């Protein structure tokens, strides 16, 4: 079982719809959760992080965390073509050497006109 | 503007050659990281550094070396011992390793072995 799993997609949504991106993780000791956006050929950019169970909203983005079920999701409301990118989920857990961050392989999102 | 500068953006290497990728940051961050990204795989940590003159191996350090002589600089050398070096290399920084998930990335260096 991978430490962090994401559906590779592509996930296609029409412009204006809600895009829902999901991520599951295997280590129950994971503490911090991050979403990065990566445009094709570019480097990742942090867009959201969440540390506590529940929802966290920032503009059109909402991160949702359910530690009991070990999943974290990212909702994008009013999806725009400029949201078309790969979204990377990253999970941090404490280890003896400090915090270890593990990335998923990413979900490709396509927002269609 | 604060940020991370990586160079070169594109690099071609012949087998058996060592190459060095540059990474400079002016964010005044203590921690710096090198990641490797391959198609269909998540980012994998090569090396990281929490402070000057200190660095730690990540998950895939074999065939790579780093130095951290200045807070702003964290160059990565891809040695001839790295068997499959063709990849997209990303340098990142964070305020400290306690915030290792809140990463700022450079634009990346794409290395191709001929």
GROMACS .gro file of C-alpha atoms in nm, chain A residues 34 36 38 41-46 49 51 88 92 97 99-101 103-105, chain B residues 35 37 40-43 48 59 88 90 97-98 100-103 105-107 110:
model
   40
   34UNK     CA    1  -0.090   1.989   0.204
   36UNK     CA    2   0.013   2.169  -0.420
   38UNK     CA    3   0.159   2.200  -1.055
   41UNK     CA    4   0.635   2.172  -1.703
   42UNK     CA    5   0.639   2.398  -1.397
   43UNK     CA    6   0.722   2.355  -1.031
   44UNK     CA    7   0.464   2.287  -0.756
   45UNK     CA    8   0.299   2.572  -0.567
   46UNK     CA    9   0.143   2.535  -0.223
   49UNK     CA   10  -0.272   2.316   0.411
   51UNK     CA   11  -0.390   2.036   1.029
   88UNK     CA   12  -0.033   1.694  -0.551
   92UNK     CA   13   0.366   1.498   0.694
   97UNK     CA   14   1.470   1.242   1.249
   99UNK     CA   15   0.905   1.562   1.004
  100UNK     CA   16   0.880   1.341   0.697
  101UNK     CA   17   0.681   1.469   0.402
  103UNK     CA   18   0.391   1.324  -0.181
  104UNK     CA   19   0.125   1.144  -0.379
  105UNK     CA   20   0.164   1.103  -0.753
  148UNK     CA   21   1.355   1.667  -0.475
  150UNK     CA   22   1.033   1.416  -0.997
  153UNK     CA   23   0.405   0.898  -1.280
  154UNK     CA   24   0.589   0.922  -0.949
  155UNK     CA   25   0.557   1.156  -0.658
  156UNK     CA   26   0.831   1.393  -0.558
  161UNK     CA   27   1.782   1.828   0.290
  172UNK     CA   28   1.502   0.867   0.053
  201UNK     CA   29   1.318   1.700  -1.322
  203UNK     CA   30   1.337   2.069  -0.778
  210UNK     CA   31   1.214   2.173   0.901
  211UNK     CA   32   0.925   2.203   1.146
  213UNK     CA   33   0.876   2.110   0.598
  214UNK     CA   34   0.535   2.077   0.435
  215UNK     CA   35   0.512   2.449   0.354
  216UNK     CA   36   0.761   2.448   0.073
  218UNK     CA   37   0.996   2.566  -0.494
  219UNK     CA   38   1.235   2.693  -0.753
  220UNK     CA   39   1.149   2.661  -1.121
  223UNK     CA   40   1.555   1.931  -1.621
   0.00000   0.00000   0.00000
